[in-house]
């Protein structure tokens, strides 16, 4: 009977130790991201940072624009990519990468055609898209 108790206690201690060391793994960290944009107040001309929702769409005129985006994040390394490689002809992003909190700028060049152009800016970490901002230019 004593051997059975000792064996049971040994197994119980082993199970508890396995749970303690495997369940508290720092590599299982949950990543988060919040996006924002710098807007100019129409009345005062003052620039202010505004958080955006996931359904935000950047709607541009034919003449183009430059916009400052920021992100609050714990992503160790992120990058910004356009939807397609051919988008670099009319969309420029700098810097295209960062760590954790950061800011990036996007320039949309003027559209000399009568065609509407669409793309998206994708915030990517480890091959996974964490946020997408659709870009439309009339």
Coordinates of N, CA and C in Angstrom, one line a residue:
X1 N 0.8 -1.2 0.0 CA 0.0 0.0 0.0 C 0.9 1.3 0.0
X2 N 2.0 1.2 0.8 CA 2.8 2.4 0.9 C 3.5 2.6 -0.5
X3 N 3.8 1.6 -1.3 CA 4.4 1.8 -2.6 C 3.4 2.4 -3.5
X4 N 2.2 2.1 -3.4 CA 1.1 2.6 -4.3 C 1.0 4.1 -4.0
X5 N 0.9 4.5 -2.7 CA 0.8 5.9 -2.3 C 2.0 6.7 -2.8
X6 N 3.2 6.2 -2.7 CA 4.4 6.8 -3.1 C 4.4 7.0 -4.6
X7 N 4.0 6.0 -5.3 CA 3.9 6.1 -6.8 C 2.8 7.1 -7.2
X8 N 1.7 7.1 -6.5 CA 0.6 8.1 -6.8 C 1.1 9.5 -6.6
X9 N 1.8 9.8 -5.5 CA 2.3 11.1 -5.2 C 3.4 11.5 -6.2
X10 N 4.2 10.6 -6.6 CA 5.3 10.9 -7.6 C 4.6 11.3 -9.0
X11 N 3.6 10.5 -9.4 CA 2.9 10.8 -10.6 C 2.2 12.2 -10.5
X12 N 1.6 12.4 -9.4 CA 0.9 13.7 -9.2 C 1.8 14.9 -9.3
X13 N 3.0 14.8 -8.6 CA 4.0 15.8 -8.6 C 4.5 16.0 -10.1
X14 N 4.7 15.0 -10.8 CA 5.2 15.1 -12.2 C 4.2 15.8 -13.0
X15 N 2.9 15.4 -12.9 CA 1.9 16.1 -13.7 C 1.8 17.6 -13.4
X16 N 1.8 17.9 -12.1 CA 1.8 19.3 -11.7 C 3.0 20.1 -12.3
X17 N 4.2 19.5 -12.3 CA 5.4 20.2 -12.8 C 5.3 20.4 -14.3
X18 N 4.8 19.3 -15.0 CA 4.6 19.5 -16.5 C 3.7 20.6 -16.8
X19 N 2.6 20.7 -16.1 CA 1.6 21.8 -16.3 C 2.2 23.1 -16.0
X20 N 3.0 23.2 -14.9 CA 3.6 24.5 -14.6 C 4.5 25.0 -15.7
X21 N 5.3 24.1 -16.2 CA 6.3 24.5 -17.2 C 5.8 24.6 -18.6
X22 N 4.8 23.8 -18.9 CA 4.3 23.9 -20.3 C 3.2 24.9 -20.5
X23 N 2.4 25.2 -19.5 CA 1.3 26.0 -19.7 C 1.7 27.5 -19.6
X24 N 2.8 27.8 -19.0 CA 3.2 29.2 -18.8 C 4.3 29.6 -19.8
X25 N 4.1 29.3 -21.1 CA 5.2 29.5 -22.1 C 5.1 30.9 -22.6
X26 N 6.2 31.7 -22.5 CA 6.2 33.1 -23.0 C 6.0 33.2 -24.5
X27 N 6.3 32.1 -25.3 CA 6.2 32.1 -26.7 C 4.7 32.1 -27.2
X28 N 3.8 31.8 -26.3 CA 2.4 31.8 -26.6 C 1.7 33.2 -26.4
X29 N 2.6 34.3 -26.4 CA 2.1 35.6 -26.2 C 1.0 36.0 -27.3
X30 N 0.0 36.7 -26.8 CA -1.0 37.1 -27.7 C -0.6 38.5 -28.3
X31 N -0.6 38.6 -29.6 CA -0.3 39.9 -30.2 C -1.5 40.8 -30.4
X32 N -1.3 42.1 -30.4 CA -2.4 43.0 -30.6 C -1.9 44.1 -31.5
X33 N -2.9 44.8 -32.1 CA -2.6 45.9 -33.0 C -3.8 46.8 -33.0
X34 N -3.5 48.1 -32.9 CA -4.5 49.2 -33.0 C -3.9 50.2 -34.0
X35 N -4.7 50.6 -35.0 CA -4.2 51.5 -36.1 C -4.9 52.8 -35.9
X36 N -4.1 53.8 -36.5 CA -4.6 55.2 -36.5 C -4.1 55.9 -37.6
X37 N -4.6 57.2 -37.8 CA -4.2 58.0 -38.9 C -4.1 59.4 -38.4
X38 N -3.2 60.2 -39.0 CA -3.1 61.6 -38.6 C -4.0 62.4 -39.5
X39 N -5.0 63.1 -39.0 CA -6.0 63.9 -39.7 C -5.8 65.3 -39.5
X40 N -6.2 66.2 -40.4 CA -6.1 67.6 -40.3 C -7.5 68.1 -40.0
X41 N -7.7 68.9 -38.9 CA -9.0 69.4 -38.6 C -9.4 70.5 -39.7
X42 N -10.5 70.4 -40.3 CA -10.9 71.3 -41.4 C -11.0 72.7 -40.9
X43 N -11.5 72.9 -39.7 CA -11.7 74.3 -39.2 C -10.4 74.9 -38.7
X44 N -9.6 74.2 -37.9 CA -8.5 74.8 -37.3 C -7.2 74.5 -38.0
X45 N -7.1 73.5 -38.9 CA -5.9 73.2 -39.6 C -5.0 72.4 -38.7
X46 N -5.4 72.1 -37.5 CA -4.6 71.3 -36.5 C -4.5 69.9 -36.9
X47 N -3.3 69.3 -36.8 CA -3.2 67.8 -37.0 C -3.4 67.1 -35.7
X48 N -4.1 66.0 -35.8 CA -4.3 65.1 -34.7 C -4.4 63.7 -35.1
X49 N -3.9 62.8 -34.2 CA -3.9 61.4 -34.4 C -5.3 60.8 -34.0
X50 N -5.9 60.0 -34.8 CA -7.2 59.4 -34.6 C -7.1 57.9 -34.8
X51 N -7.6 57.2 -33.8 CA -7.7 55.7 -34.0 C -8.7 55.4 -35.1
X52 N -8.5 54.3 -35.9 CA -9.4 53.9 -36.9 C -9.9 52.5 -36.6
X53 N -11.1 52.2 -37.1 CA -11.7 50.9 -37.0 C -11.3 50.0 -38.1
X54 N -11.6 48.8 -38.0 CA -11.2 47.8 -39.0 C -11.9 48.0 -40.4
X55 N -13.0 48.8 -40.4 CA -13.7 49.0 -41.6 C -13.2 50.3 -42.3
X56 N -12.1 50.9 -41.8 CA -11.6 52.2 -42.4 C -11.2 52.0 -43.8
X57 N -11.6 52.9 -44.7 CA -11.1 52.9 -46.1 C -10.5 54.2 -46.4
X58 N -9.3 54.2 -47.0 CA -8.7 55.4 -47.4 C -9.1 55.8 -48.8
X59 N -10.0 56.8 -49.0 CA -10.5 57.2 -50.2 C -9.8 58.4 -50.7
X60 N -9.1 58.3 -51.9 CA -8.3 59.4 -52.5 C -8.9 60.0 -53.7
X61 N -8.5 61.3 -53.9 CA -8.9 62.0 -55.1 C -7.9 61.6 -56.2
X62 N -8.2 62.0 -57.4 CA -7.3 61.8 -58.5 C -5.9 62.5 -58.3
X63 N -5.9 63.5 -57.6 CA -4.6 64.3 -57.4 C -3.6 63.6 -56.5
X64 N -4.1 62.6 -55.7 CA -3.2 61.8 -54.8 C -3.1 62.5 -53.4
X65 N -2.3 61.9 -52.6 CA -2.3 62.3 -51.2 C -1.1 61.7 -50.5
X66 N -0.7 62.2 -49.3 CA 0.2 61.6 -48.4 C -0.5 61.5 -47.1
X67 N -0.4 60.3 -46.5 CA -1.0 60.1 -45.2 C -0.1 59.5 -44.2
X68 N -0.2 59.9 -42.9 CA 0.6 59.3 -41.9 C -0.2 58.4 -41.1
X69 N 0.2 57.1 -41.0 CA -0.5 56.1 -40.2 C 0.4 55.7 -39.0
X70 N -0.3 55.3 -37.9 CA 0.5 54.9 -36.7 C -0.2 53.6 -36.2
X71 N 0.6 52.8 -35.5 CA 0.1 51.6 -34.9 C 0.6 51.5 -33.5
X72 N -0.3 51.0 -32.6 CA 0.1 50.6 -31.3 C 0.1 49.1 -31.3
X73 N 1.2 48.5 -31.0 CA 1.3 47.0 -31.2 C 2.4 46.5 -30.3
X74 N 2.3 45.2 -30.1 CA 3.4 44.4 -29.5 C 4.0 43.4 -30.5
X75 N 3.7 43.6 -31.8 CA 4.3 42.8 -32.8 C 5.8 43.1 -32.8
X76 N 6.7 42.1 -32.6 CA 8.1 42.3 -32.6 C 8.7 42.8 -33.9
X77 N 8.1 42.4 -35.0 CA 8.6 42.9 -36.3 C 7.4 42.9 -37.2
X78 N 7.0 44.0 -37.8 CA 5.9 44.1 -38.7 C 6.4 44.7 -40.0
X79 N 5.6 44.5 -41.1 CA 5.9 45.2 -42.3 C 4.6 45.6 -43.0
X80 N 4.7 46.6 -43.9 CA 3.6 47.1 -44.6 C 3.8 46.7 -46.1
X81 N 2.8 46.0 -46.6 CA 2.9 45.6 -48.1 C 1.6 46.0 -48.7
X82 N 1.8 46.4 -50.0 CA 0.6 46.7 -50.8 C 0.0 45.3 -51.3
X83 N -1.2 45.4 -51.7 CA -1.9 44.1 -52.2 C -1.1 43.4 -53.3
X84 N -0.6 44.2 -54.3 CA 0.1 43.6 -55.4 C 1.4 44.3 -55.6
X85 N 2.4 43.6 -56.2 CA 3.6 44.3 -56.5 C 3.5 45.4 -57.4
X86 N 2.6 45.3 -58.4 CA 2.4 46.4 -59.4 C 1.9 47.7 -58.7
X87 N 1.3 47.6 -57.5 CA 0.8 48.8 -56.8 C 2.0 49.8 -56.5
X88 N 3.2 49.4 -56.5 CA 4.3 50.3 -56.3 C 4.4 51.4 -57.3
X89 N 3.7 51.2 -58.5 CA 3.7 52.3 -59.5 C 2.9 53.5 -59.0
X90 N 2.0 53.3 -58.1 CA 1.2 54.4 -57.7 C 1.0 54.6 -56.2
X91 N 1.6 53.6 -55.4 CA 1.6 53.7 -53.9 C 3.0 53.5 -53.4
X92 N 3.4 54.4 -52.6 CA 4.8 54.3 -51.9 C 4.6 54.3 -50.4
X93 N 5.3 53.4 -49.7 CA 5.2 53.3 -48.3 C 6.6 53.4 -47.7
X94 N 6.8 54.2 -46.7 CA 8.0 54.3 -46.0 C 7.9 54.6 -44.5
X95 N 8.6 54.2 -43.6 CA 9.4 52.9 -43.8 C 8.4 51.7 -43.9
X96 N 8.8 50.7 -44.6 CA 8.0 49.6 -44.8 C 8.0 48.5 -43.8
X97 N 8.7 48.8 -42.6 CA 8.7 47.9 -41.6 C 9.0 48.6 -40.2
X98 N 8.8 47.9 -39.1 CA 9.1 48.4 -37.8 C 8.9 47.4 -36.8
X99 N 9.1 47.8 -35.5 CA 9.0 47.0 -34.3 C 8.0 47.6 -33.4
X100 N 7.0 46.8 -32.9 CA 6.1 47.2 -31.9 C 5.4 48.5 -32.3
X101 N 5.3 49.6 -31.4 CA 4.6 50.8 -31.8 C 5.4 51.5 -33.0
X102 N 4.7 52.1 -33.9 CA 5.4 52.7 -35.0 C 4.6 53.6 -35.8
X103 N 5.2 54.3 -36.8 CA 4.5 55.2 -37.7 C 5.1 54.9 -39.1
X104 N 4.2 55.0 -40.1 CA 4.6 54.9 -41.5 C 3.8 55.8 -42.3
X105 N 4.4 56.2 -43.4 CA 3.8 57.2 -44.3 C 3.5 56.5 -45.7
X106 N 2.4 56.9 -46.3 CA 2.0 56.4 -47.6 C 1.7 57.5 -48.5
X107 N 2.3 57.4 -49.7 CA 2.0 58.4 -50.7 C 1.3 57.7 -51.9
X108 N 0.1 58.3 -52.2 CA -0.6 57.8 -53.4 C -0.4 58.9 -54.5
X109 N 0.2 58.4 -55.6 CA 0.5 59.4 -56.7 C -0.8 59.7 -57.5
X110 N -0.8 60.8 -58.2 CA -1.9 61.2 -58.9 C -2.3 60.2 -60.0
X111 N -3.6 60.2 -60.3 CA -4.1 59.2 -61.2 C -4.4 60.0 -62.5
X112 N -3.6 59.8 -63.6 CA -3.8 60.5 -64.8 C -4.8 59.7 -65.8
X113 N -5.3 58.6 -65.3 CA -6.2 57.8 -66.2 C -7.6 58.1 -65.7
X114 N -8.6 57.6 -66.5 CA -10.0 57.7 -66.1 C -10.4 56.4 -65.3
X115 N -9.5 55.5 -65.1 CA -9.8 54.3 -64.3 C -9.6 54.5 -62.8
X116 N -10.6 53.9 -62.1 CA -10.4 53.9 -60.6 C -9.3 52.9 -60.2
X117 N -8.5 53.2 -59.2 CA -7.5 52.3 -58.8 C -7.8 51.8 -57.4
X118 N -7.6 50.6 -57.1 CA -7.8 50.0 -55.8 C -6.7 49.1 -55.4
X119 N -6.4 49.1 -54.1 CA -5.4 48.3 -53.5 C -5.7 48.1 -52.0
X120 N -4.7 47.6 -51.3 CA -4.8 47.6 -49.8 C -3.4 47.7 -49.3
X121 N -3.4 48.2 -48.1 CA -2.1 48.2 -47.3 C -2.3 47.1 -46.2
X122 N -1.4 46.2 -46.2 CA -1.5 45.0 -45.3 C -0.4 45.1 -44.3
X123 N -0.8 45.1 -43.0 CA 0.2 45.0 -41.9 C 0.4 43.5 -41.6
X124 N 1.7 43.1 -41.8 CA 2.0 41.7 -41.8 C 3.1 41.4 -40.7
X125 N 2.8 40.3 -40.0 CA 3.8 39.8 -39.0 C 3.9 38.3 -39.2
X126 N 5.1 37.8 -39.4 CA 5.4 36.3 -39.5 C 4.5 35.7 -40.6
X127 N 4.3 36.4 -41.7 CA 3.5 35.9 -42.8 C 2.0 36.0 -42.7
X128 N 1.5 36.5 -41.6 CA 0.1 36.6 -41.3 C -0.3 38.1 -41.4
X129 N -1.4 38.4 -42.1 CA -2.0 39.7 -42.2 C -2.7 40.0 -40.9
X130 N -2.3 41.1 -40.2 CA -3.0 41.5 -38.9 C -4.0 42.7 -39.1
X131 N -3.8 43.5 -40.2 CA -4.7 44.6 -40.4 C -4.6 44.9 -41.9
X132 N -5.7 45.2 -42.5 CA -5.8 45.6 -43.9 C -6.5 47.0 -44.0
X133 N -5.9 47.9 -44.8 CA -6.5 49.2 -45.0 C -6.8 49.3 -46.6
X134 N -8.0 49.2 -47.0 CA -8.3 49.4 -48.4 C -8.0 50.8 -48.9
X135 N -7.4 50.9 -50.1 CA -7.1 52.2 -50.7 C -7.8 52.3 -52.0
X136 N -8.6 53.4 -52.2 CA -9.3 53.6 -53.4 C -8.9 55.0 -53.9
X137 N -8.7 55.0 -55.2 CA -8.4 56.3 -55.9 C -9.3 56.5 -57.1
X138 N -10.0 57.6 -57.1 CA -11.0 57.8 -58.2 C -10.3 58.5 -59.4

